[in-house]
Amino acid sequence: MKKKYLPSIIKIFLPIFLSIIFSHCGNSEVGKTNTEIKRDTSITEENAFSELDLDSAKLESYIAEHNVDEAAARQMRDFYNSRNYHFAWFTADGLSEQARGFWNLHNSYVQSTKDSASYDKELHEIMQQLINDAEAIQLSPAELTLTELHLTQHFFDFSKYAYEGKVDPAELQWHIPRKKINPVALLDSLVKTQPGKLEKWEPVNEEYRLLKEQLVRYNEIDKKGGWPIIEMQEKVLKPGDSSASVVQLKQRLMAEGELASADLSHVYTPGVEAAVKQAQRRLGLADDGVVGPATVRELNVPVKERIKQMLVNLERMKWMPPKEEGTRLVANIPDFKLHVYEGDREAFTMRIVVGTAGNSSVIFSDKLEYVVFSPYWNVPASIVRNEILPAMQRNPNYLANANMEQTGTRNGLPVIRQKPGGSNSLGRVKFIFPNNYNIYFHDTPAKHLFDRNDRAFSHGCIRLEQPQRLAEYLLQDETEWTTSAITDAMYAGTEKWIKLDEKVPVLITYFTSWVEDGVVHFRNDIYGHDKKMMARLFEND
């Protein structure tokens, strides 16, 4: 078979390019840099992954001619030092299986996210030819070296935005310390990973992996034209109804895989009701099986918008720190839920009430330290100024009627606190994780709010549906804190602070799309954070 070489434009300019690069090999500054770098000489041809080795001077010339920034240059030097300058991507037989596996992951990322920033046209052409037509491609030693280094540089660039994220979380009011990766260690682990196991190699959490799989499915739906719009003439559709709108409903549910039946009659059947209830649950709606304006509105969101929503949440999932062993509490604001985890296992969950759009609950992480029974509520100055002072002016007995008292003044404002009791706004127990945002978990006397579907009503703190259950769980190893003792403390009317023996990690998160039990969920962007991220991620759309 006749051998082919690199694309013509590359073939024409590559020799010139290489001659420029390698003419610098004798540069005294380059030599000085090389003498300062320590090599791992314990790696030899016998124990190296690849029998091919690299001239360190050529690495320095590549760095200089490609204007590789200081951080990336250090990463490349560190990586090849750790390998005693043996190749990473090629063996004497050609492209390594690890290189093929990584490129497949790379292409999957580009195709699923539509992220053109990760596309390197020149490298893509070379790699595709090496993978698809390896026997017909013959690289000269110089071309081989150039491709090896180009791929390594690209890996470091790719791993940063593919696995750490492209957007700075702090710019978007996300105050959870973002995950950091060591790209040198990451590439080293890739090279050592056995072929066929690279899917598990990717440094992403399981939530990211599951949502990315669904993203691929939604991209396929988009390629087929998306799903139909429901143009309902009736106010509602319910089981047993017969209408032309039911046909549109069935077509919409079938397009997303919610309904398997090909029955396109006008009748709202029990099978359709079951599919509607599932759709309502994953869209954060009341699963009553009745199709009203809210359900139609969510079903009519175009698939392209859902894809963007998934991409936004994939970006957030990259930021998440590694899961810690033991207990952790994770509140997801758009879902109005608190999840209690023991490692990877969910112990239980409960509904929560979060801050309104004007008093949004902050996204951050901390550690829960105290359980406080029969708490006082120290009223924030903003609430004193905006709500309590006007009420006191209207009614001189307001404080007494509200079980409140003034304990002093600060900055010209009265210092107000509400006494323990059933009417206390914090209910009968609160959970403190000291932070600069003055946010904590607490009970509430307004139990009826947990029956609402959208539960953004607080001033920023997070109200719990089952606060006693959480208290019992956190104190389960304390023999004196039985269920009876906890109940007594909650109703004692005297504030009591309990310090936990071990602090419990708390994450306040903001995910509007995720996968649960194999089903992708979507929630409303109640604080507008998705909208801001879309402006950053899709600024050229």
XYZ file of C-alpha atoms in Angstrom:
541
model
C 0.000 0.000 0.000
C 1.311 3.429 -0.869
C 2.052 5.528 2.217
C 0.339 8.906 2.652
C 1.797 11.804 4.543
C 0.318 14.719 6.445
C -2.155 17.139 4.788
C -0.489 19.094 1.993
C -0.486 22.474 3.703
C 1.103 20.913 6.792
C 3.559 19.005 4.626
C 4.682 22.196 2.866
C 5.239 24.264 5.985
C 6.262 21.605 8.477
C 9.897 21.232 7.308
C 10.360 25.014 7.441
C 8.713 25.121 10.844
C 10.813 22.261 12.179
C 14.031 23.754 10.870
C 13.267 26.967 12.731
C 12.494 25.055 15.922
C 15.429 22.730 15.943
C 17.931 25.404 14.840
C 17.543 26.719 18.390
C 18.706 23.495 19.996
C 22.172 24.869 20.616
C 20.935 28.113 22.159
C 22.836 28.706 25.396
C 19.728 29.850 27.268
C 17.893 26.709 26.294
C 20.837 24.649 27.426
C 20.898 26.505 30.726
C 17.227 25.765 31.295
C 17.778 22.084 30.545
C 20.676 21.755 32.982
C 18.473 23.121 35.772
C 15.776 20.475 35.229
C 16.213 17.201 37.078
C 15.273 14.077 35.200
C 13.912 10.840 36.616
C 16.671 8.553 35.382
C 15.156 5.527 37.116
C 12.874 5.162 34.096
C 14.642 3.237 31.358
C 13.695 1.630 28.062
C 12.997 -1.588 29.961
C 10.388 -0.113 32.342
C 9.088 2.816 30.277
C 5.664 2.859 28.685
C 7.241 3.769 25.324
C 10.647 2.866 23.935
C 10.682 6.154 22.016
C 12.491 9.002 23.703
C 12.561 12.761 23.266
C 15.441 15.210 23.066
C 14.885 17.689 25.915
C 16.324 20.485 23.768
C 13.551 19.901 21.231
C 10.969 20.289 23.993
C 12.494 23.665 24.902
C 12.490 24.730 21.247
C 8.827 23.729 20.924
C 7.953 25.766 24.013
C 9.780 28.802 22.655
C 8.447 28.648 19.107
C 4.846 28.003 20.189
C 4.906 30.746 22.826
C 3.723 28.234 25.409
C 2.825 30.164 28.548
C 4.905 29.708 31.674
C 2.425 27.492 33.543
C 1.897 25.138 30.587
C 5.645 25.046 29.861
C 6.321 24.021 33.452
C 3.679 21.299 33.164
C 5.246 19.941 29.985
C 8.719 19.925 31.525
C 7.485 18.268 34.718
C 5.626 15.611 32.780
C 8.515 14.622 30.525
C 10.994 14.832 33.399
C 8.884 12.321 35.304
C 9.083 10.024 32.258
C 12.822 10.517 31.696
C 11.787 12.070 28.367
C 10.086 8.993 26.954
C 7.124 9.520 24.623
C 3.608 9.452 26.080
C 1.385 9.117 23.015
C 3.395 6.923 20.646
C 5.199 3.582 20.784
C 7.360 1.990 18.132
C 4.148 0.455 16.752
C 2.431 3.824 16.342
C -0.278 5.664 18.227
C -0.832 4.146 21.690
C -4.192 2.739 22.808
C -4.306 5.371 25.552
C -3.908 8.094 22.930
C -6.747 6.588 20.890
C -8.932 6.315 23.972
C -8.271 9.897 25.007
C -9.008 11.192 21.520
C -12.329 9.372 21.528
C -13.193 11.026 24.856
C -12.010 14.345 23.453
C -14.212 14.030 20.353
C -17.178 12.942 22.457
C -16.772 16.094 24.557
C -16.582 18.340 21.479
C -19.603 16.718 19.843
C -21.814 16.662 22.945
C -21.000 20.149 24.224
C -20.576 21.832 20.820
C -17.571 23.557 22.388
C -15.474 24.882 19.524
C -12.854 26.205 21.952
C -11.599 22.655 22.376
C -11.174 22.101 18.628
C -7.653 22.304 17.213
C -8.018 21.946 13.442
C -4.406 21.018 12.682
C -4.146 18.457 15.466
C -7.611 17.103 14.691
C -6.656 16.380 11.071
C -3.477 14.562 12.080
C -5.135 12.528 14.825
C -8.068 11.484 12.687
C -5.727 10.234 9.987
C -3.601 8.368 12.509
C -6.672 6.728 14.025
C -8.671 6.042 10.881
C -5.910 5.221 8.412
C -2.865 4.402 10.506
C -1.325 1.967 8.038
C -1.351 4.565 5.284
C 0.298 7.299 7.378
C 4.027 7.465 7.911
C 5.437 10.174 10.161
C 9.065 11.188 9.969
C 10.932 11.389 13.297
C 10.545 15.176 13.283
C 6.816 14.946 12.529
C 6.415 12.333 15.238
C 8.085 14.580 17.819
C 6.013 17.576 16.807
C 2.753 15.616 17.046
C 3.755 14.149 20.431
C 4.402 17.603 21.897
C 1.388 19.180 20.224
C -0.876 16.518 21.719
C 0.636 16.963 25.176
C 0.146 20.732 25.076
C -3.420 20.243 23.868
C -4.121 17.759 26.657
C -3.134 20.301 29.310
C -5.292 23.011 27.717
C -8.208 20.618 27.239
C -8.098 19.137 30.736
C -8.369 22.553 32.342
C -11.616 23.678 30.752
C -13.080 20.203 30.202
C -12.579 19.020 33.785
C -12.229 22.188 35.886
C -14.621 24.427 33.953
C -14.383 27.430 31.642
C -16.103 29.983 33.885
C -14.862 31.367 37.204
C -17.568 30.342 39.729
C -16.972 33.397 41.933
C -18.106 35.650 39.074
C -21.512 33.954 39.211
C -22.089 34.049 42.992
C -20.888 30.478 43.514
C -18.756 30.436 46.664
C -18.031 26.723 46.929
C -14.276 26.149 46.422
C -13.956 24.779 42.918
C -12.389 21.440 42.158
C -8.746 21.681 41.119
C -6.910 19.114 39.063
C -3.211 18.443 38.633
C -2.865 18.149 34.838
C 0.597 16.553 35.037
C -0.613 13.834 37.407
C -3.756 13.483 35.313
C -1.813 12.844 32.106
C 0.480 10.457 33.921
C -2.535 8.497 35.155
C -3.988 8.466 31.626
C -0.836 6.952 30.185
C -0.890 4.245 32.874
C -4.603 3.462 32.456
C -5.359 0.153 30.790
C -7.141 0.345 27.412
C -10.882 -0.104 27.808
C -10.988 1.606 31.217
C -10.650 5.220 30.090
C -14.338 5.990 30.628
C -13.706 5.578 34.352
C -10.440 7.514 34.119
C -12.064 10.872 33.438
C -11.816 13.100 36.559
C -15.539 13.859 36.672
C -18.159 12.985 39.256
C -20.942 10.503 38.621
C -23.532 13.295 38.360
C -21.569 14.819 35.488
C -21.205 11.482 33.735
C -24.938 10.735 33.930
C -26.007 14.171 32.707
C -23.509 14.057 29.837
C -25.056 10.753 28.701
C -28.454 12.420 28.643
C -27.004 15.383 26.758
C -26.003 13.027 23.950
C -29.596 11.753 23.811
C -31.022 15.279 23.722
C -28.633 16.233 20.923
C -30.061 13.319 18.928
C -33.592 14.568 19.599
C -32.494 18.005 18.383
C -31.038 16.533 15.172
C -34.422 14.950 14.452
C -36.155 18.311 14.701
C -36.891 18.493 18.411
C -40.367 17.931 19.789
C -43.754 19.380 18.808
C -45.377 22.325 20.535
C -48.631 21.681 22.396
C -51.241 24.248 21.319
C -53.975 23.435 23.767
C -57.417 24.977 23.326
C -58.739 23.684 26.654
C -57.794 25.128 30.051
C -56.834 21.677 31.306
C -56.647 18.092 30.120
C -57.348 15.267 32.529
C -57.719 11.479 32.331
C -60.736 10.436 30.306
C -60.859 13.614 28.186
C -61.054 13.345 24.414
C -59.511 16.135 22.362
C -57.224 16.854 19.429
C -54.872 18.403 22.005
C -54.364 14.941 23.488
C -52.731 13.870 20.203
C -50.228 16.728 20.480
C -49.608 15.777 24.112
C -48.910 12.171 23.145
C -46.552 13.218 20.337
C -44.677 15.492 22.724
C -44.296 12.758 25.359
C -43.180 10.216 22.749
C -40.537 12.571 21.352
C -38.737 12.699 24.702
C -39.210 9.017 25.413
C -41.772 9.547 28.151
C -44.491 7.592 26.311
C -43.714 4.416 24.401
C -47.141 3.786 22.909
C -47.818 4.726 19.301
C -51.517 5.235 20.100
C -52.473 8.597 18.588
C -56.168 8.536 19.424
C -57.855 11.577 20.989
C -58.393 9.823 24.324
C -56.446 10.699 27.478
C -55.720 7.131 28.610
C -54.261 5.797 31.899
C -50.954 5.233 30.069
C -50.826 8.908 29.124
C -51.662 9.870 32.700
C -48.710 7.834 34.007
C -46.385 9.472 31.454
C -47.662 12.942 32.353
C -47.105 12.311 36.064
C -43.541 11.217 35.404
C -42.942 14.313 33.274
C -44.404 16.529 35.996
C -42.157 14.989 38.643
C -38.989 15.497 36.638
C -40.028 19.054 35.785
C -40.635 19.930 39.435
C -44.411 20.181 39.108
C -47.211 18.697 41.188
C -47.668 15.181 39.767
C -51.469 15.206 39.617
C -51.751 14.020 36.002
C -53.737 17.130 35.085
C -52.268 19.039 32.149
C -52.715 22.739 32.838
C -50.851 25.917 31.832
C -47.797 25.196 34.034
C -47.314 21.697 32.606
C -47.815 22.885 29.016
C -45.371 25.748 29.557
C -42.621 23.379 30.756
C -43.286 20.783 28.032
C -43.116 23.502 25.386
C -39.585 24.609 26.319
C -37.619 23.847 23.106
C -35.064 21.045 23.180
C -32.310 23.537 22.259
C -33.037 25.448 25.472
C -32.973 22.253 27.506
C -29.591 21.420 25.958
C -28.241 24.808 27.025
C -29.638 24.252 30.495
C -27.856 20.894 30.687
C -24.569 22.440 29.509
C -24.817 25.125 32.188
C -25.271 22.482 34.863
C -22.467 20.322 33.468
C -20.215 23.353 33.910
C -21.335 23.674 37.544
C -20.765 19.967 38.136
C -17.131 20.429 37.092
C -16.708 22.917 39.926
C -17.935 20.573 42.646
C -15.240 19.458 45.096
C -14.621 15.730 45.557
C -17.137 13.990 47.799
C -16.026 13.511 51.355
C -16.474 10.321 53.296
C -19.040 10.341 56.053
C -22.061 12.576 56.472
C -22.672 15.652 54.361
C -25.709 17.860 53.828
C -26.486 19.139 50.326
C -29.247 21.678 49.743
C -30.245 22.265 46.112
C -31.998 25.620 45.916
C -33.952 25.257 42.618
C -35.241 21.829 43.698
C -36.206 23.044 47.202
C -34.680 19.893 48.729
C -32.118 18.991 51.384
C -30.262 15.713 50.871
C -28.481 13.938 53.708
C -25.679 11.685 52.426
C -23.499 9.068 54.052
C -20.703 8.734 51.533
C -22.428 7.914 48.240
C -25.611 6.692 49.922
C -28.536 9.057 50.431
C -29.807 8.563 54.003
C -32.911 10.725 53.577
C -34.197 13.915 52.014
C -36.676 16.612 52.949
C -38.369 19.645 51.458
C -36.989 23.093 52.206
C -38.035 26.724 51.855
C -35.338 29.000 50.396
C -34.857 32.722 49.940
C -36.935 34.774 47.561
C -35.364 36.185 44.410
C -34.859 39.470 46.286
C -33.372 37.687 49.320
C -31.609 34.853 47.534
C -29.947 32.066 49.497
C -26.209 32.239 48.878
C -24.395 29.347 47.165
C -21.499 28.316 49.398
C -20.008 25.543 51.525
C -19.266 25.362 55.222
C -19.396 22.951 58.153
C -22.287 22.545 60.555
C -21.087 22.924 64.159
C -24.076 23.582 66.433
C -27.623 22.444 67.051
C -29.584 25.078 68.957
C -32.826 24.103 70.711
C -35.531 26.670 71.603
C -33.556 29.390 69.805
C -33.850 33.133 70.018
C -34.192 34.843 66.663
C -31.803 37.776 66.471
C -33.584 39.854 63.867
C -31.262 41.134 61.096
C -30.913 44.914 60.904
C -32.411 45.003 57.392
C -35.607 43.340 58.623
C -35.707 45.647 61.666
C -35.375 48.685 59.410
C -37.730 47.605 56.629
C -40.380 45.607 58.472
C -40.332 45.832 62.269
C -39.844 49.572 62.746
C -42.815 50.418 60.466
C -44.902 47.829 62.348
C -43.867 49.339 65.720
C -44.879 52.774 64.488
C -48.296 51.466 63.513
C -48.760 49.475 66.722
C -46.891 50.298 69.960
C -47.638 46.760 71.221
C -46.169 45.060 68.176
C -43.085 43.657 69.952
C -45.071 42.171 72.816
C -47.661 40.698 70.473
C -44.902 39.136 68.348
C -43.078 37.685 71.402
C -40.145 40.037 70.713
C -37.968 42.252 72.874
C -35.497 45.058 72.392
C -32.058 44.351 73.894
C -30.236 47.550 72.916
C -29.369 49.776 69.965
C -26.741 49.548 67.244
C -25.991 52.135 64.566
C -29.138 54.042 65.460
C -31.397 50.981 65.139
C -33.009 48.990 67.952
C -31.560 45.521 68.465
C -34.522 43.143 68.386
C -34.795 39.461 69.157
C -37.730 37.087 69.234
C -38.063 34.878 72.281
C -38.191 31.064 72.054
C -41.591 29.506 71.520
C -44.063 28.224 68.985
C -44.399 31.580 67.220
C -40.633 32.082 66.871
C -39.716 32.530 63.209
C -36.925 29.965 63.599
C -39.315 27.428 65.056
C -37.980 25.189 67.810
C -34.486 24.332 66.531
C -31.796 25.798 64.291
C -28.564 24.435 62.845
C -25.547 26.722 62.738
C -22.651 26.568 60.268
C -20.893 29.894 60.979
C -20.486 31.917 57.786
C -20.231 35.479 56.541
C -23.682 35.310 54.933
C -25.624 34.741 58.178
C -27.396 31.749 56.635
C -28.392 28.635 58.561
C -31.003 25.855 58.622
C -33.989 26.169 60.922
C -37.494 25.050 61.820
C -40.498 27.255 61.021
C -44.025 27.714 62.332
C -45.239 28.240 58.743
C -45.589 24.526 57.962
C -48.142 25.122 55.219
C -45.431 26.480 52.893
C -43.991 22.981 52.454
C -47.163 22.022 50.600
C -46.370 24.587 47.917
C -44.598 23.507 44.763
C -42.355 26.575 44.513
C -40.930 27.338 47.938
C -38.920 30.577 47.707
C -40.325 32.589 50.602
C -37.571 33.185 53.175
C -35.242 36.111 53.822
C -32.282 33.935 52.776
C -32.018 31.254 55.462
C -33.252 27.745 54.726
C -36.307 26.340 56.502
C -36.557 22.591 57.031
C -39.626 20.401 56.686
C -38.352 17.827 59.240
C -35.974 19.671 61.598
C -36.402 17.215 64.473
C -35.426 14.328 62.213
C -32.209 16.131 61.283
C -31.473 16.898 64.949
C -31.993 13.252 65.894
C -29.746 12.145 63.025
C -26.911 14.535 63.911
C -27.052 13.580 67.609
C -27.620 9.860 67.128
C -24.260 8.929 68.668
C -24.898 11.045 71.789
C -26.559 8.662 74.266
C -28.118 11.443 76.319
C -29.877 12.916 73.287
C -32.733 10.496 72.881
C -35.822 11.370 70.862
C -37.589 12.256 74.116
C -34.721 14.494 75.279
C -34.631 16.295 71.933
C -38.385 16.892 72.022
C -38.128 18.257 75.574
C -35.309 20.630 74.580
C -37.238 21.868 71.549
C -40.233 22.775 73.734
C -38.347 23.900 76.861
C -38.557 27.602 76.037
C -34.915 28.036 77.130
C -32.230 28.329 74.468
C -29.666 25.492 74.551
C -26.623 25.141 72.292
C -25.132 21.704 71.483
C -21.712 21.543 69.832
C -21.258 18.539 67.547
C -18.290 16.273 68.219
C -17.513 16.309 64.491
C -18.364 19.117 62.097
C -20.612 18.110 59.205
C -19.925 19.463 55.676
C -22.750 21.556 54.231
C -23.096 22.563 50.585
C -25.717 25.018 49.381
C -25.890 24.343 45.627
C -27.758 25.530 42.550
C -28.523 22.831 39.982
C -31.426 23.209 37.579
C -30.739 19.958 35.731
C -29.483 16.560 36.899
C -30.157 12.835 36.472
C -31.931 10.807 39.139
C -32.920 7.135 38.783
C -32.065 7.303 35.082
C -34.361 10.278 34.439
C -33.187 13.803 33.630
C -34.764 16.534 35.774
C -35.198 20.231 35.063
C -36.066 23.086 37.428
C -36.784 26.775 37.030
C -33.923 29.270 37.213
C -35.401 31.049 40.251
C -32.450 33.424 40.808
C -31.439 33.974 37.176
C -28.057 32.252 37.632
C -28.569 30.065 34.545
C -29.273 33.141 32.446
C -25.999 34.759 33.516
C -24.016 31.601 32.809
C -25.603 31.182 29.394
C -24.478 34.684 28.521
C -20.908 33.612 29.311
C -20.957 30.138 27.776
C -22.946 30.949 24.632
C -21.916 34.556 24.031
C -21.471 33.927 20.303
C -24.898 32.310 19.801
